[in-house]
PDB file of C-alpha atoms in Angstrom:
ATOM      1  CA  MET A   1      79.995 159.864  50.307  1.00 56.00           C
ATOM      2  CA  MET A   2      83.195 158.817  52.055  1.00 55.00           C
ATOM      3  CA  SER A   3      85.070 161.463  54.048  1.00 61.00           C
ATOM      4  CA  PRO A   4      88.482 162.431  52.650  1.00 54.00           C
ATOM      5  CA  LEU A   5      90.248 161.192  55.812  1.00 50.00           C
ATOM      6  CA  LEU A   6      88.594 157.767  55.641  1.00 50.00           C
ATOM      7  CA  LEU A   7      89.347 157.520  51.915  1.00 48.00           C
ATOM      8  CA  TYR A   8      93.000 158.442  52.534  1.00 52.00           C
ATOM      9  CA  ARG A   9      93.366 155.776  55.297  1.00 60.00           C
ATOM     10  CA  SER A  10      91.696 153.101  53.158  1.00 55.00           C
ATOM     11  CA  LEU A  11      94.012 153.842  50.211  1.00 54.00           C
ATOM     12  CA  GLY A  12      97.046 153.800  52.508  1.00 57.00           C
ATOM     13  CA  LEU A  13      96.116 150.366  53.929  1.00 50.00           C
ATOM     14  CA  LEU A  14      95.472 149.065  50.427  1.00 49.00           C
ATOM     15  CA  LEU A  15      98.915 150.218  49.262  1.00 48.00           C
ATOM     16  CA  LEU A  16     100.626 148.695  52.305  1.00 48.00           C
ATOM     17  CA  ALA A  17      98.842 145.399  51.693  1.00 51.00           C
ATOM     18  CA  LEU A  18      99.754 145.433  48.001  1.00 52.00           C
ATOM     19  CA  PHE A  19     103.436 145.942  48.723  1.00 55.00           C
ATOM     20  CA  GLY A  20     103.477 143.324  51.507  1.00 57.00           C
ATOM     21  CA  LEU A  21     104.247 145.819  54.229  1.00 53.00           C
ATOM     22  CA  LEU A  22     101.068 145.110  56.147  1.00 49.00           C
ATOM     23  CA  THR A  23     100.711 141.698  57.734  1.00 53.00           C
ATOM     24  CA  LEU A  24      97.123 140.695  58.152  1.00 53.00           C
ATOM     25  CA  PRO A  25      96.173 137.994  60.654  1.00 57.00           C
ATOM     26  CA  SER A  26      96.264 134.556  59.104  1.00 59.00           C
ATOM     27  CA  ALA A  27      93.220 132.371  59.146  1.00 64.00           C
ATOM     28  CA  ARG A  28      95.465 129.319  58.658  1.00 73.00           C
ATOM     29  CA  ALA A  29      95.222 126.793  61.465  1.00 80.00           C
ATOM     30  CA  GLN A  30      98.307 125.482  63.239  1.00 90.00           C
ATOM     31  CA  THR A  31      99.192 121.877  62.515  1.00 93.00           C
ATOM     32  CA  ALA A  32      99.739 118.876  64.736  1.00 95.00           C
ATOM     33  CA  GLU A  33     101.886 115.961  63.661  1.00 96.00           C
ATOM     34  CA  LEU A  34     102.937 112.577  64.965  1.00 96.00           C
ATOM     35  CA  ALA A  35     105.990 112.826  67.237  1.00 96.00           C
ATOM     36  CA  ALA A  36     106.584 109.072  67.589  1.00 96.00           C
ATOM     37  CA  ASP A  37     104.692 105.902  66.702  1.00 96.00           C
ATOM     38  CA  VAL A  38     105.419 103.882  69.845  1.00 97.00           C
ATOM     39  CA  TYR A  39     103.356 100.861  68.758  1.00 97.00           C
ATOM     40  CA  PRO A  40     103.440 100.798  64.931  1.00 95.00           C
ATOM     41  CA  GLY A  41     101.522  98.460  62.669  1.00 95.00           C
ATOM     42  CA  SER A  42      98.168  96.783  63.075  1.00 94.00           C
ATOM     43  CA  ASN A  43      96.769  93.809  64.918  1.00 88.00           C
ATOM     44  CA  GLN A  44      95.492  90.489  63.523  1.00 89.00           C
ATOM     45  CA  TRP A  45      92.080  92.057  62.740  1.00 92.00           C
ATOM     46  CA  GLY A  46      93.612  94.922  60.751  1.00 92.00           C
ATOM     47  CA  SER A  47      93.005  97.623  63.362  1.00 94.00           C
ATOM     48  CA  VAL A  48      95.764 100.163  63.899  1.00 95.00           C
ATOM     49  CA  ASN A  49      97.839  99.544  67.041  1.00 95.00           C
ATOM     50  CA  SER A  50      97.641 102.255  69.675  1.00 96.00           C
ATOM     51  CA  SER A  51     100.120 102.723  72.542  1.00 97.00           C
ATOM     52  CA  LEU A  52      97.732 104.931  74.557  1.00 97.00           C
ATOM     53  CA  PRO A  53     100.401 107.314  75.951  1.00 98.00           C
ATOM     54  CA  GLN A  54      99.436 108.801  79.333  1.00 98.00           C
ATOM     55  CA  TYR A  55     100.924 110.746  82.256  1.00 98.00           C
ATOM     56  CA  LEU A  56     103.358 112.744  80.087  1.00 98.00           C
ATOM     57  CA  THR A  57     106.042 114.241  82.357  1.00 98.00           C
ATOM     58  CA  VAL A  58     109.297 116.073  81.570  1.00 98.00           C
ATOM     59  CA  TYR A  59     112.270 114.670  83.471  1.00 98.00           C
ATOM     60  CA  ASP A  60     115.980 115.142  82.813  1.00 98.00           C
ATOM     61  CA  GLY A  61     115.333 116.912  79.485  1.00 98.00           C
ATOM     62  CA  LYS A  62     113.166 114.118  78.063  1.00 98.00           C
ATOM     63  CA  LEU A  63     109.483 113.243  78.019  1.00 98.00           C
ATOM     64  CA  TYR A  64     108.485 110.212  80.101  1.00 98.00           C
ATOM     65  CA  PHE A  65     105.098 108.547  79.880  1.00 98.00           C
ATOM     66  CA  ARG A  66     103.172 105.320  80.203  1.00 98.00           C
ATOM     67  CA  ALA A  67     102.593 103.436  76.953  1.00 98.00           C
ATOM     68  CA  ASN A  68     101.436  99.996  75.931  1.00 97.00           C
ATOM     69  CA  THR A  69     102.835  97.587  73.330  1.00 97.00           C
ATOM     70  CA  ALA A  70     102.318  93.873  72.676  1.00 94.00           C
ATOM     71  CA  ALA A  71     105.961  93.204  73.583  1.00 95.00           C
ATOM     72  CA  THR A  72     106.076  95.153  76.873  1.00 97.00           C
ATOM     73  CA  GLY A  73     102.561  95.608  78.152  1.00 97.00           C
ATOM     74  CA  SER A  74     101.883  98.968  79.812  1.00 98.00           C
ATOM     75  CA  GLU A  75     105.266 100.275  80.991  1.00 98.00           C
ATOM     76  CA  LEU A  76     107.445 103.397  81.380  1.00 98.00           C
ATOM     77  CA  PHE A  77     108.596 104.903  78.061  1.00 98.00           C
ATOM     78  CA  VAL A  78     110.758 107.902  77.171  1.00 98.00           C
ATOM     79  CA  TYR A  79     110.682 110.276  74.181  1.00 98.00           C
ATOM     80  CA  ASP A  80     113.789 112.218  73.118  1.00 98.00           C
ATOM     81  CA  SER A  81     112.923 115.243  70.964  1.00 97.00           C
ATOM     82  CA  ALA A  82     116.566 115.489  69.796  1.00 97.00           C
ATOM     83  CA  THR A  83     116.333 112.111  68.061  1.00 97.00           C
ATOM     84  CA  GLY A  84     112.563 111.985  67.573  1.00 96.00           C
ATOM     85  CA  GLU A  85     112.523 108.486  69.040  1.00 97.00           C
ATOM     86  CA  ALA A  86     110.492 106.878  71.803  1.00 98.00           C
ATOM     87  CA  SER A  87     111.740 103.789  73.613  1.00 98.00           C
ATOM     88  CA  LEU A  88     111.164 101.670  76.686  1.00 98.00           C
ATOM     89  CA  ALA A  89     112.723 103.339  79.736  1.00 98.00           C
ATOM     90  CA  ALA A  90     111.984 100.572  82.243  1.00 98.00           C
ATOM     91  CA  ASP A  91     110.012  97.332  82.223  1.00 98.00           C
ATOM     92  CA  VAL A  92     108.990  97.416  85.887  1.00 98.00           C
ATOM     93  CA  TYR A  93     106.867  94.251  85.705  1.00 98.00           C
ATOM     94  CA  ALA A  94     108.608  92.124  83.078  1.00 96.00           C
ATOM     95  CA  GLY A  95     107.612  88.682  81.870  1.00 96.00           C
ATOM     96  CA  THR A  96     104.283  86.915  81.494  1.00 95.00           C
ATOM     97  CA  ASP A  97     101.634  85.587  83.849  1.00 92.00           C
ATOM     98  CA  GLN A  98     100.632  81.915  84.250  1.00 93.00           C
ATOM     99  CA  TRP A  99      98.382  82.174  81.154  1.00 95.00           C
ATOM    100  CA  GLY A 100     101.101  83.657  78.935  1.00 94.00           C
ATOM    101  CA  ASN A 101      99.811  87.239  79.013  1.00 94.00           C
ATOM    102  CA  ILE A 102     102.375  90.045  79.077  1.00 96.00           C
ATOM    103  CA  ASN A 103     102.677  91.593  82.555  1.00 97.00           C
ATOM    104  CA  SER A 104     102.055  95.331  82.909  1.00 98.00           C
ATOM    105  CA  SER A 105     103.138  97.630  85.732  1.00 98.00           C
ATOM    106  CA  SER A 106     100.849 100.395  84.395  1.00 98.00           C
ATOM    107  CA  PRO A 107     102.860 103.325  85.808  1.00 98.00           C
ATOM    108  CA  GLN A 108     100.839 106.400  86.678  1.00 98.00           C
ATOM    109  CA  HIS A 109     101.047 109.742  88.483  1.00 98.00           C
ATOM    110  CA  LEU A 110     104.613 110.443  87.233  1.00 98.00           C
ATOM    111  CA  THR A 111     106.260 113.183  89.317  1.00 98.00           C
ATOM    112  CA  VAL A 112     109.805 114.545  89.458  1.00 98.00           C
ATOM    113  CA  TYR A 113     111.245 114.794  92.962  1.00 98.00           C
ATOM    114  CA  GLY A 114     114.850 115.025  94.170  1.00 98.00           C
ATOM    115  CA  GLY A 115     116.301 114.551  90.688  1.00 98.00           C
ATOM    116  CA  LYS A 116     114.406 111.299  90.106  1.00 98.00           C
ATOM    117  CA  LEU A 117     111.072 110.255  88.629  1.00 98.00           C
ATOM    118  CA  TYR A 118     108.517 108.825  91.071  1.00 99.00           C
ATOM    119  CA  PHE A 119     105.331 107.021  90.124  1.00 98.00           C
ATOM    120  CA  SER A 120     102.789 104.455  91.208  1.00 98.00           C
ATOM    121  CA  ALA A 121     103.222 101.017  89.591  1.00 98.00           C
ATOM    122  CA  ASN A 122     102.096  97.429  90.001  1.00 98.00           C
ATOM    123  CA  THR A 123     104.031  94.154  90.328  1.00 97.00           C
ATOM    124  CA  ALA A 124     103.047  90.659  91.454  1.00 94.00           C
ATOM    125  CA  THR A 125     105.093  90.996  94.655  1.00 95.00           C
ATOM    126  CA  THR A 126     104.135  94.559  95.656  1.00 96.00           C
ATOM    127  CA  GLY A 127     100.767  95.418  94.132  1.00 96.00           C
ATOM    128  CA  TYR A 128     100.420  99.139  93.318  1.00 98.00           C
ATOM    129  CA  GLU A 129     103.119 100.945  95.322  1.00 98.00           C
ATOM    130  CA  LEU A 130     105.540 103.895  95.058  1.00 98.00           C
ATOM    131  CA  PHE A 131     108.378 103.348  92.547  1.00 98.00           C
ATOM    132  CA  VAL A 132     111.330 105.493  91.470  1.00 98.00           C
ATOM    133  CA  TYR A 133     113.215 105.759  88.161  1.00 98.00           C
ATOM    134  CA  ASP A 134     116.766 107.135  87.971  1.00 98.00           C
ATOM    135  CA  SER A 135     117.824 108.300  84.484  1.00 98.00           C
ATOM    136  CA  ALA A 136     121.506 108.103  85.502  1.00 97.00           C
ATOM    137  CA  THR A 137     121.274 104.335  85.962  1.00 97.00           C
ATOM    138  CA  GLY A 138     118.268 103.602  83.751  1.00 97.00           C
ATOM    139  CA  GLU A 139     116.818 101.570  86.622  1.00 98.00           C
ATOM    140  CA  ALA A 140     113.376 101.573  88.222  1.00 98.00           C
ATOM    141  CA  SER A 141     112.939 100.226  91.742  1.00 98.00           C
ATOM    142  CA  LEU A 142     110.524 100.139  94.644  1.00 98.00           C
ATOM    143  CA  ALA A 143     110.766 103.383  96.651  1.00 98.00           C
ATOM    144  CA  ALA A 144     108.266 102.498  99.397  1.00 98.00           C
ATOM    145  CA  ASP A 145     105.919  99.590 100.020  1.00 97.00           C
ATOM    146  CA  VAL A 146     103.345 101.564 101.999  1.00 98.00           C
ATOM    147  CA  TYR A 147     100.930  98.640 102.416  1.00 97.00           C
ATOM    148  CA  ALA A 148     103.169  95.548 102.471  1.00 96.00           C
ATOM    149  CA  GLY A 149     102.129  91.941 102.883  1.00 95.00           C
ATOM    150  CA  THR A 150      98.998  90.018 101.970  1.00 94.00           C
ATOM    151  CA  ASP A 151      95.399  90.047 103.083  1.00 92.00           C
ATOM    152  CA  GLN A 152      93.624  87.167 104.863  1.00 93.00           C
ATOM    153  CA  TRP A 153      93.024  85.386 101.536  1.00 96.00           C
ATOM    154  CA  GLY A 154      96.657  85.650 100.403  1.00 94.00           C
ATOM    155  CA  ASN A 155      96.156  88.531  97.956  1.00 94.00           C
ATOM    156  CA  ILE A 156      98.963  91.089  97.703  1.00 94.00           C
ATOM    157  CA  ASN A 157      98.136  94.335  99.525  1.00 96.00           C
ATOM    158  CA  HIS A 158      98.649  97.560  97.602  1.00 96.00           C
ATOM    159  CA  SER A 159      98.415 101.186  98.720  1.00 98.00           C
ATOM    160  CA  SER A 160      97.685 102.629  95.238  1.00 98.00           C
ATOM    161  CA  PRO A 161      99.623 105.913  95.638  1.00 98.00           C
ATOM    162  CA  GLN A 162      97.929 108.784  93.784  1.00 98.00           C
ATOM    163  CA  ASN A 163      98.180 112.545  93.336  1.00 98.00           C
ATOM    164  CA  LEU A 164     101.960 112.684  93.844  1.00 98.00           C
ATOM    165  CA  THR A 165     102.885 116.298  94.630  1.00 98.00           C
ATOM    166  CA  VAL A 166     106.128 117.981  95.665  1.00 98.00           C
ATOM    167  CA  TYR A 167     105.620 120.442  98.502  1.00 98.00           C
ATOM    168  CA  GLY A 168     108.108 121.879 100.987  1.00 98.00           C
ATOM    169  CA  GLY A 169     110.929 119.705  99.655  1.00 98.00           C
ATOM    170  CA  LYS A 170     109.011 116.471 100.243  1.00 98.00           C
ATOM    171  CA  LEU A 171     106.864 114.165  98.124  1.00 98.00           C
ATOM    172  CA  TYR A 172     103.232 113.953  99.248  1.00 98.00           C
ATOM    173  CA  PHE A 173     100.609 111.532  97.960  1.00 98.00           C
ATOM    174  CA  SER A 174      97.369 109.844  98.899  1.00 98.00           C
ATOM    175  CA  ALA A 175      97.556 106.128  99.639  1.00 98.00           C
ATOM    176  CA  ASN A 176      95.507 103.360 101.216  1.00 97.00           C
ATOM    177  CA  THR A 177      96.192 100.919 104.057  1.00 97.00           C
ATOM    178  CA  ALA A 178      93.900  98.685 106.119  1.00 94.00           C
ATOM    179  CA  THR A 179      94.458 100.797 109.226  1.00 95.00           C
ATOM    180  CA  THR A 180      94.160 104.266 107.665  1.00 96.00           C
ATOM    181  CA  GLY A 181      92.052 103.956 104.528  1.00 96.00           C
ATOM    182  CA  TYR A 182      93.025 106.562 101.918  1.00 97.00           C
ATOM    183  CA  GLU A 183      94.998 109.287 103.678  1.00 98.00           C
ATOM    184  CA  LEU A 184      97.824 111.771 103.100  1.00 98.00           C
ATOM    185  CA  PHE A 185     101.327 110.258 103.103  1.00 98.00           C
ATOM    186  CA  VAL A 186     104.770 111.858 102.776  1.00 98.00           C
ATOM    187  CA  TYR A 187     108.010 110.467 101.322  1.00 98.00           C
ATOM    188  CA  ASP A 188     111.313 112.105 102.206  1.00 93.00           C
TER     189      ASP A 188
END
């Protein structure tokens, strides 16, 4: 037999639930939805195109990231939640190569420093080096060519900056040169 106190509490909860005054935890899952289809459509084989967004970073009230499309290659894109639109922010390595393939700068390690967006990117003249994007001008440019020049066979040197981190008011990163190997560098 149920105790009177337990019976009273059970009836009280039942009445609250019936009148909608008691909110029970919902078993309903949260939903996820597409924010922007950067590379819509499908390819010649019928497969869905995929922009492969990576390195999502908030800068100047918008979301910047690397994405790939047939028209741009892998470049710097921006998403504006106010408009719900994603667009190319900067085509750092524009054009095509000698075989007609779209060039790609493949920006990575996006980091905000000093009111600008810094990242590692590749071009034919610099290899992977430190680049900067300024939202005020909409321009991306080389910030530092840590490992300039070419090797003994004429290949472009590249320092491949990684792990960009702001510390003590300066931008630190790991990078490679022939004389240091991968070591800690600072940009100020």
